[in-house]
PDB file of C-alpha atoms in Angstrom:
ATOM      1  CA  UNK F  61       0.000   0.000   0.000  1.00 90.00           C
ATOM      2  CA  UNK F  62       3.228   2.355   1.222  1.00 92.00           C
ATOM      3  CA  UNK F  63       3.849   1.932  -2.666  1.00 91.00           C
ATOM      4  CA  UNK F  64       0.968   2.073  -4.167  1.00 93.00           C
ATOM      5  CA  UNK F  65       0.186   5.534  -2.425  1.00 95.00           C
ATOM      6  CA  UNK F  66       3.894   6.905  -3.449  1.00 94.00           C
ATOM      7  CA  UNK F  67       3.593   5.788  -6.980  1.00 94.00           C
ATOM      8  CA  UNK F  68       0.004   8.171  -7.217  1.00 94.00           C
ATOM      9  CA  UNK F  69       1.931  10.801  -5.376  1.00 95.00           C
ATOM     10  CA  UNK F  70       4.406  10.731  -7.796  1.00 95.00           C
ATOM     11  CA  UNK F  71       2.176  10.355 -11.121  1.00 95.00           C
ATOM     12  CA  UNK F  72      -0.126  13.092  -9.784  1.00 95.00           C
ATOM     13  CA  UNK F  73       2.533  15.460  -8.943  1.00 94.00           C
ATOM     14  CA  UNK F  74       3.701  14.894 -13.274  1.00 94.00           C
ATOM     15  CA  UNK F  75       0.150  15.189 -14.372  1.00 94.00           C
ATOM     16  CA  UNK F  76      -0.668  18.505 -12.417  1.00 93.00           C
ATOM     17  CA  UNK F  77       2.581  20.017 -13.863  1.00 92.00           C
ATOM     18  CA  UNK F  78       1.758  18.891 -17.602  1.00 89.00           C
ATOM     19  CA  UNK F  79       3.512  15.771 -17.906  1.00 88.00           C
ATOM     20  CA  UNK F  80       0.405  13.234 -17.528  1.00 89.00           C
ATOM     21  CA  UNK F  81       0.248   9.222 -17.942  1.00 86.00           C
ATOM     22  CA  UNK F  82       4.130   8.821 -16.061  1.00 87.00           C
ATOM     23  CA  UNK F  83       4.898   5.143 -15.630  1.00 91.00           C
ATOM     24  CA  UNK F  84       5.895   4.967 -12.198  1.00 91.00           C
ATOM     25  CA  UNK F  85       8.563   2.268 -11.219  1.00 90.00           C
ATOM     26  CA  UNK F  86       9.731   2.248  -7.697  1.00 87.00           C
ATOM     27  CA  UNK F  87      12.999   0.234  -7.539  1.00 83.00           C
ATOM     28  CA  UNK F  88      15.420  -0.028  -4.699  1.00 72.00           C
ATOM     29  CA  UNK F  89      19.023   0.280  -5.284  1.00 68.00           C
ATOM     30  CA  UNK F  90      22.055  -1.599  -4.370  1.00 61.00           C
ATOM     31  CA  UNK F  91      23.365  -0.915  -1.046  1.00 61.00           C
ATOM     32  CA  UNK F  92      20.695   1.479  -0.179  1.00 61.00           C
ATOM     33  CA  UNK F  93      18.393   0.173   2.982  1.00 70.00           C
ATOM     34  CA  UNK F  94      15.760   2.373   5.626  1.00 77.00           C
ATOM     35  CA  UNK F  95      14.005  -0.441   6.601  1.00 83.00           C
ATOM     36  CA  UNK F  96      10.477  -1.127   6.676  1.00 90.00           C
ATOM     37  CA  UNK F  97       7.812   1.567   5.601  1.00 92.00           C
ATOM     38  CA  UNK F  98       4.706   1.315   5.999  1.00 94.00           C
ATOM     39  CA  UNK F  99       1.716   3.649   5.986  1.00 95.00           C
ATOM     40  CA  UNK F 100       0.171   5.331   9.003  1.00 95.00           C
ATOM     41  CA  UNK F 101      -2.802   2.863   9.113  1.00 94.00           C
ATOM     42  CA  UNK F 102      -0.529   0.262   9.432  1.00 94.00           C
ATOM     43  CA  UNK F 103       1.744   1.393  11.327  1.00 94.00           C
ATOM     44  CA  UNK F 104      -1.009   2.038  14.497  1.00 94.00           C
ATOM     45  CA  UNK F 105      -1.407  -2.442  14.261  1.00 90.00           C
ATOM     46  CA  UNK F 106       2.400  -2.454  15.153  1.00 91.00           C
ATOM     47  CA  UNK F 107       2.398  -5.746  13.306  1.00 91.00           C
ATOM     48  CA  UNK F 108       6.252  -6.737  12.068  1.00 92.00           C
ATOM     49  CA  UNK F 109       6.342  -4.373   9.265  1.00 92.00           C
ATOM     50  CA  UNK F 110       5.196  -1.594  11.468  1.00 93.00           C
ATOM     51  CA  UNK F 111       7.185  -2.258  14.559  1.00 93.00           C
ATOM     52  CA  UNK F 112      10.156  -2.902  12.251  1.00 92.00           C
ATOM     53  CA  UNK F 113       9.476   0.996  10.310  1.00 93.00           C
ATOM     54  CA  UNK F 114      12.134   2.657  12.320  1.00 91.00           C
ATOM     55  CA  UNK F 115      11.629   6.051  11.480  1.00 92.00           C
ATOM     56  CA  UNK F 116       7.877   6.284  12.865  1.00 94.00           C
ATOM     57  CA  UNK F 117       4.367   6.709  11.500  1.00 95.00           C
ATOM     58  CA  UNK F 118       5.159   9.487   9.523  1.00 96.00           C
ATOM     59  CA  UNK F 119       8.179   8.017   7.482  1.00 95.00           C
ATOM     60  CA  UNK F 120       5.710   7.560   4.433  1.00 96.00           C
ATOM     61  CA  UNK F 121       4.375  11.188   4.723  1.00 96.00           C
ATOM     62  CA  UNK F 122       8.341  12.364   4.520  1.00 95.00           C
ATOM     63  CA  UNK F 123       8.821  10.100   1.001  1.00 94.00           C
ATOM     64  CA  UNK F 124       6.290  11.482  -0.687  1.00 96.00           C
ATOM     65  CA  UNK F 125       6.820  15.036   0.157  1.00 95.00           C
ATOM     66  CA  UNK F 126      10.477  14.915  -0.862  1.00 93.00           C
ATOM     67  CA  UNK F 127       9.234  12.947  -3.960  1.00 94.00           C
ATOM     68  CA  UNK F 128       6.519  15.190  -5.035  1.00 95.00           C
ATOM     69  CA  UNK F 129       9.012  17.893  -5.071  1.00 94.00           C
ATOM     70  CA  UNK F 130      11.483  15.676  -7.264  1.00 94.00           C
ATOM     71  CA  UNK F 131       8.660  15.352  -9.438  1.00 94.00           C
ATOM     72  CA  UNK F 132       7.570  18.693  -9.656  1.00 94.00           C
ATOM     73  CA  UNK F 133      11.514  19.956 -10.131  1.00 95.00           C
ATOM     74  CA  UNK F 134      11.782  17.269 -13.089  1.00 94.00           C
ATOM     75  CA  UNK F 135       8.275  18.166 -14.612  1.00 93.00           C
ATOM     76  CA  UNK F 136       9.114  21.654 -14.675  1.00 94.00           C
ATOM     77  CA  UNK F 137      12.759  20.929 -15.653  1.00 93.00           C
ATOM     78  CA  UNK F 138      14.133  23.223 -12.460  1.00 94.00           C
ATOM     79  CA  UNK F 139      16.527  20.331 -10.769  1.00 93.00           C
ATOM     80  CA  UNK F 140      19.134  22.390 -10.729  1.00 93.00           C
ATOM     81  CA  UNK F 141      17.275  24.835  -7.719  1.00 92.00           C
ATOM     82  CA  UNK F 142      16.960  21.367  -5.639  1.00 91.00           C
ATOM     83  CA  UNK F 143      18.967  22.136  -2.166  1.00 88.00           C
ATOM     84  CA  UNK F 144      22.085  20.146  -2.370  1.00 86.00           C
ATOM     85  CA  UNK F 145      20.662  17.848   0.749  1.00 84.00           C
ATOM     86  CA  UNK F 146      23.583  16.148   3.489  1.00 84.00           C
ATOM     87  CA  UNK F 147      26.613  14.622   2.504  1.00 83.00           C
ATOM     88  CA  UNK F 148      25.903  10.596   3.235  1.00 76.00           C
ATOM     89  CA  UNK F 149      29.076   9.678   5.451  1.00 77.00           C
ATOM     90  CA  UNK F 150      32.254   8.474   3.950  1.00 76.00           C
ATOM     91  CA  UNK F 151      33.180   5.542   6.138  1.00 71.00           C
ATOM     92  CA  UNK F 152      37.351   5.213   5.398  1.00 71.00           C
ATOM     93  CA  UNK F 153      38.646   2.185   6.584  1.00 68.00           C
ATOM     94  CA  UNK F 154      41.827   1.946   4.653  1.00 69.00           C
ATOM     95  CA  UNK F 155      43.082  -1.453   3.943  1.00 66.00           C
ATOM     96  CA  UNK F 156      41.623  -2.886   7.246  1.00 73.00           C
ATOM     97  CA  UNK F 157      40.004  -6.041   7.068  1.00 76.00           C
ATOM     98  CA  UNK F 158      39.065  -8.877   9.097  1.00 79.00           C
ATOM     99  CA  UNK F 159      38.840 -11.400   6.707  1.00 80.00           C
ATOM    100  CA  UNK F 160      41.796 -13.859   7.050  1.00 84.00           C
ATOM    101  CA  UNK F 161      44.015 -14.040   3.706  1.00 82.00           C
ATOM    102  CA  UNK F 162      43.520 -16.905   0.865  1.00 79.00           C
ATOM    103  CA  UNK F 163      46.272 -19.259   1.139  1.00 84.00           C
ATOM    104  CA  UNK F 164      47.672 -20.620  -2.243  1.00 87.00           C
ATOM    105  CA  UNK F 165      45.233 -23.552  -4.238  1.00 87.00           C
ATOM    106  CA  UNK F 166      46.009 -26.805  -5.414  1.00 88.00           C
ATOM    107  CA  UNK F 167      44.729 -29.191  -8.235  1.00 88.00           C
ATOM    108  CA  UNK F 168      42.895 -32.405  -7.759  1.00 86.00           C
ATOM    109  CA  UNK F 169      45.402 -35.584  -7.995  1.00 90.00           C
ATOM    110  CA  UNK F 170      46.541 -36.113 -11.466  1.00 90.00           C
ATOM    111  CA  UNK F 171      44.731 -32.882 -12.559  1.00 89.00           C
ATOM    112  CA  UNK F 172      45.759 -29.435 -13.037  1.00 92.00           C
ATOM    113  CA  UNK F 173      43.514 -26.341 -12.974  1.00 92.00           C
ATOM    114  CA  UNK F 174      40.981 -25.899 -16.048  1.00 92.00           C
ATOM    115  CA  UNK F 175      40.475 -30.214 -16.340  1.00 92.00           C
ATOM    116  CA  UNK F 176      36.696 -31.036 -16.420  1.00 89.00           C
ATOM    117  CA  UNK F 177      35.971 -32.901 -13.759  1.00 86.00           C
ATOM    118  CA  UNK F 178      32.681 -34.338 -14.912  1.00 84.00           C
ATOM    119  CA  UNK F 179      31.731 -34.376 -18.871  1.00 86.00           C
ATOM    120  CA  UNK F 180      28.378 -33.183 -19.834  1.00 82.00           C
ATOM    121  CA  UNK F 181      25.775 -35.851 -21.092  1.00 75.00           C
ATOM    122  CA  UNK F 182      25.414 -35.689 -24.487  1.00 74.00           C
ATOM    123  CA  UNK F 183      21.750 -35.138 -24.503  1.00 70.00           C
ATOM    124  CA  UNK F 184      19.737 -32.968 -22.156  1.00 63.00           C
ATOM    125  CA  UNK F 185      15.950 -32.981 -22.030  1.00 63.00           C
ATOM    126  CA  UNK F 186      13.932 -29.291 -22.620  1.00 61.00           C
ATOM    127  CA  UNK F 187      13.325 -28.516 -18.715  1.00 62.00           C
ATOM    128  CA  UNK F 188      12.113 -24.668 -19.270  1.00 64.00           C
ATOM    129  CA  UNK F 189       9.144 -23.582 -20.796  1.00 78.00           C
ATOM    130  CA  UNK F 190       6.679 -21.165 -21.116  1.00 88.00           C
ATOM    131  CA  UNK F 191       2.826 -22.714 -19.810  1.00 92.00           C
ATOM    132  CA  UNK F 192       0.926 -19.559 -21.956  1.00 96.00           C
ATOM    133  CA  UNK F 193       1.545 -17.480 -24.720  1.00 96.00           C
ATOM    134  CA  UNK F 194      -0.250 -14.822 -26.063  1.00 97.00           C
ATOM    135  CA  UNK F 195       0.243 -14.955 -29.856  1.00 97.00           C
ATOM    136  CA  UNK F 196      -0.448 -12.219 -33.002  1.00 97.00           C
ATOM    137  CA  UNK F 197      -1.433 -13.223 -36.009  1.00 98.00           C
ATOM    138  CA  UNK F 198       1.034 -12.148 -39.023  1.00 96.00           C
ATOM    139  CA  UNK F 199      -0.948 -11.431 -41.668  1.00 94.00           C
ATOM    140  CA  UNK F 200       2.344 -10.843 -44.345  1.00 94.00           C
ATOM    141  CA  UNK F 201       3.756 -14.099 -43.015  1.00 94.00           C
ATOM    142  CA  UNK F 202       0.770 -16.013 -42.434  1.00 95.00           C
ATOM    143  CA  UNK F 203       2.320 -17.418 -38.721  1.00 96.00           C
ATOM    144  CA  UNK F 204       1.585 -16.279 -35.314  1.00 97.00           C
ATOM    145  CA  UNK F 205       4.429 -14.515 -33.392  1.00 96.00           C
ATOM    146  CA  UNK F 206       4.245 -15.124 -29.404  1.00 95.00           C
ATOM    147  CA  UNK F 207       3.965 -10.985 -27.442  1.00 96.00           C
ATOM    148  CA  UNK F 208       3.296 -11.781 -24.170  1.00 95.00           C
ATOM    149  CA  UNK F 209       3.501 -15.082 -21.798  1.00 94.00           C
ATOM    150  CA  UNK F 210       3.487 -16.513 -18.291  1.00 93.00           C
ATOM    151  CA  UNK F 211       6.433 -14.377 -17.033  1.00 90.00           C
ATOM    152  CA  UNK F 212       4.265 -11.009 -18.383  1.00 93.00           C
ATOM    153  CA  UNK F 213       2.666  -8.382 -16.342  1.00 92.00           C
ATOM    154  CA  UNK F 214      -0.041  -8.890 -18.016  1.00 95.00           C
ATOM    155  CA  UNK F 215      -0.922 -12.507 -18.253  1.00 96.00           C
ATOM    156  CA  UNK F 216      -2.325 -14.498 -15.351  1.00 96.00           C
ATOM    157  CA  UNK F 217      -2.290 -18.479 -14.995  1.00 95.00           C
ATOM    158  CA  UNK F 218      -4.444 -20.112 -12.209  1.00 95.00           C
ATOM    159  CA  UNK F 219      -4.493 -23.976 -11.715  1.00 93.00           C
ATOM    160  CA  UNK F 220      -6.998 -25.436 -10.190  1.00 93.00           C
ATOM    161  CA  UNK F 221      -6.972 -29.307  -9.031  1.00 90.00           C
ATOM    162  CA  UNK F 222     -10.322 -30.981  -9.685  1.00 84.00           C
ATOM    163  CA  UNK F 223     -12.007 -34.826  -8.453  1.00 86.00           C
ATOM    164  CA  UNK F 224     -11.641 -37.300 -10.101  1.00 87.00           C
ATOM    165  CA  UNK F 225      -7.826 -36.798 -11.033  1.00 85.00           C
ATOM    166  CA  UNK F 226      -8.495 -33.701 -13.080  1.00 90.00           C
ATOM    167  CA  UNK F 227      -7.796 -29.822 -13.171  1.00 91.00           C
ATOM    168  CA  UNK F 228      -7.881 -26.806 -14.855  1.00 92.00           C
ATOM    169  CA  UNK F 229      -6.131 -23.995 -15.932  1.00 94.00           C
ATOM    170  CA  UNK F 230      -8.234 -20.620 -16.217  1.00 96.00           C
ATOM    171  CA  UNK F 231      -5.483 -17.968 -18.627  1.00 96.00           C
ATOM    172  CA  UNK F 232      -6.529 -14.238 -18.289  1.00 97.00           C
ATOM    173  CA  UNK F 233      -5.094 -11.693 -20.465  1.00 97.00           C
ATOM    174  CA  UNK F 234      -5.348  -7.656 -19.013  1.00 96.00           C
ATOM    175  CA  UNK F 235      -4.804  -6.154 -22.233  1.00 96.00           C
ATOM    176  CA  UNK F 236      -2.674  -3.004 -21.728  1.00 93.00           C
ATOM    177  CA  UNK F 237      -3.004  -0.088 -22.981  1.00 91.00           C
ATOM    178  CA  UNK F 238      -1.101   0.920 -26.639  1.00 91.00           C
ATOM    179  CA  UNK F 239      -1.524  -2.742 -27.460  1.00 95.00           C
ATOM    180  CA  UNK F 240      -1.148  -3.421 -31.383  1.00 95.00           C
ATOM    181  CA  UNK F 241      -4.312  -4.005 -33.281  1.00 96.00           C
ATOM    182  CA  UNK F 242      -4.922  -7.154 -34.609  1.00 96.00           C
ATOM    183  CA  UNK F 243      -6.188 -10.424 -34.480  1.00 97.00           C
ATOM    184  CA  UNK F 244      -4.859 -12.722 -31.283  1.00 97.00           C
ATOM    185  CA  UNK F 245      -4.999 -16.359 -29.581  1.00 97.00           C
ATOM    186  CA  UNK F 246      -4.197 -17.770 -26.273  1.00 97.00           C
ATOM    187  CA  UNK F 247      -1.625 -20.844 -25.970  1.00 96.00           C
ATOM    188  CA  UNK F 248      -1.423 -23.208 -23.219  1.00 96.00           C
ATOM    189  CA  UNK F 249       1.366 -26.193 -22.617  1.00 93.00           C
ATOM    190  CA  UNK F 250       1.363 -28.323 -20.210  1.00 92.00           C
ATOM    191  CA  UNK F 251       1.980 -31.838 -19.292  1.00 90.00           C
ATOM    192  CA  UNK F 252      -0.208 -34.637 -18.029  1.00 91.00           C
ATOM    193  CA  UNK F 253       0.826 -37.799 -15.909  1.00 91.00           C
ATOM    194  CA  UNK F 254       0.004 -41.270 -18.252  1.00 92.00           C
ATOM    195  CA  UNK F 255      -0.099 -44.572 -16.494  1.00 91.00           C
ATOM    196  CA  UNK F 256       1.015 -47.299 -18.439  1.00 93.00           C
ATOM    197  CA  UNK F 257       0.898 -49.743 -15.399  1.00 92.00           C
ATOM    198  CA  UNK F 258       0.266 -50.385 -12.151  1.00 90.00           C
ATOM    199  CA  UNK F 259       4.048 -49.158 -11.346  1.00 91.00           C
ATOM    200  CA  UNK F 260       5.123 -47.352 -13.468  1.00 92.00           C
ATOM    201  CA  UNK F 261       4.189 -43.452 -15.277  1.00 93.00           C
ATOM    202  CA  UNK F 262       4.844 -40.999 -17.833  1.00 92.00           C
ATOM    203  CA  UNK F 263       4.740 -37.217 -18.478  1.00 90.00           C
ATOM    204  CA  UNK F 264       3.514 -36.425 -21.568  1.00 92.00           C
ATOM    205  CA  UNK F 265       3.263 -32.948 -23.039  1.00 90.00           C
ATOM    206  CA  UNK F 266       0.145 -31.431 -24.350  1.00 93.00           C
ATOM    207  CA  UNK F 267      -0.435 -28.130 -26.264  1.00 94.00           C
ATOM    208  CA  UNK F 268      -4.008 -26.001 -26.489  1.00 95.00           C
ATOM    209  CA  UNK F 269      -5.174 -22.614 -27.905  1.00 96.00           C
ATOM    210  CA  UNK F 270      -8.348 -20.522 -27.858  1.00 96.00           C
ATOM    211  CA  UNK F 271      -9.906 -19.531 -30.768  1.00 97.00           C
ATOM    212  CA  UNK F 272      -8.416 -16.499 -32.552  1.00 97.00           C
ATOM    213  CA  UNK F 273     -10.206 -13.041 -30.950  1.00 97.00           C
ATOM    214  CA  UNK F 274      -9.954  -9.562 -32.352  1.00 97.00           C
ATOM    215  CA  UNK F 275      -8.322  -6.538 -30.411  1.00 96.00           C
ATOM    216  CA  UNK F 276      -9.993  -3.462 -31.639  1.00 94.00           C
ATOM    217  CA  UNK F 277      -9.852   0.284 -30.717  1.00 87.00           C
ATOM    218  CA  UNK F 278     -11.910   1.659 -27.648  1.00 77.00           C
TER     219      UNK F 278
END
């Protein structure tokens, strides 16, 4: 939610200063930690996320006013009358360390450093797939080309396990916004268990698609 409200902060601030429709991306950066922050709601629960926001119940509040005025300096292209802000500390600790040093290495018995140790098989099985794709139809080429699939923003894959040793697999699509025109399908694989005795099993793979569907203007 702490996110959520930051991101609106943030795209409100652009659109109010003629810069509408930002994609907001909050990303944290290496080496860069504050802890927990939650919003004020939350923080009165005192649940972990709460106890563990270190900085109180107004931390939020204190992002998005220094963010809003990032946003407001960049939509307005005036950075460069920002305050300067603190110096973060400079912690110098020369060449101290307390990690003990690497003594010298040796090769394996009869081996010398760069040997394989163990060959690869010469034949590997596929063991990575995608379970959906969401496929355009090419009308120049007369194939489908594959846009989105399971590891998409917009795609969603829910399995379900049924009686009578079956399932099913419900595939939603959120169709975004500046999507292509054109005429689409829906592609599942997957893989069912075969019995071909009492002992022993199979996997065998399966393919389906929906029928082809038509994304039009609004």
């Amino acid at each position: 939610m702490s996110g959520r409200r930051l991101r609106e902060a943030v795209r409100s601030e652009f659109d109010s200063h003629g810069t509408p429709r930002m994609n907001v991306v909050i990303a944290g950066l290496c080496n860069v930690y504050t802890h927990y922050i939650t919003t004020y709601e939350e923080y009165q629960v005192q649940r972990y996320e709460a106890a563990s926001t270190i900085y109180g119940p107004h931390t939020l509040s204190a992002y998005i006013q220094l963010y809003r005025g990032l946003a407001k300096a960049i939509a307005t292209n005036t950075t460069q009358d920002l305050p300067r802000g603190p110096e973060p500390p400079f912690f110098n600790v020369g060449n101290l360390t307390l990690l003990p040093s690497l003594g010298v290495e040796r090769a394996p018995a009869n081996k010398t450093f760069g040997d394989v140790l163990q060959e690869v098989w010469q034949r590997y099985r596929e063991t990575e797939h995608n379970f959906l794709t969401v496929e355009r139809y090419i009308n120049t080429s007369g194939s489908w080309q594959v846009v989105q699939n399971d590891a998409s923003w917009d795609t969603r894959f829910y399995w379900t396990k049924g009686s009578l040793n079956q399932s099913n697999v419900t595939i939603q699509w959120h169709i975004p916004r500046g999507t292509e025109l054109g005429i689409y399908r829906i592609r599942y694989s997957g893989h069912y268990k075969k019995r071909l005795s009492i002992i022993r099993t199979i996997t065998v793979p399966f393919e389906g698609s929906s029928s082809a569907f038509e994304v039009t203007a609004p």
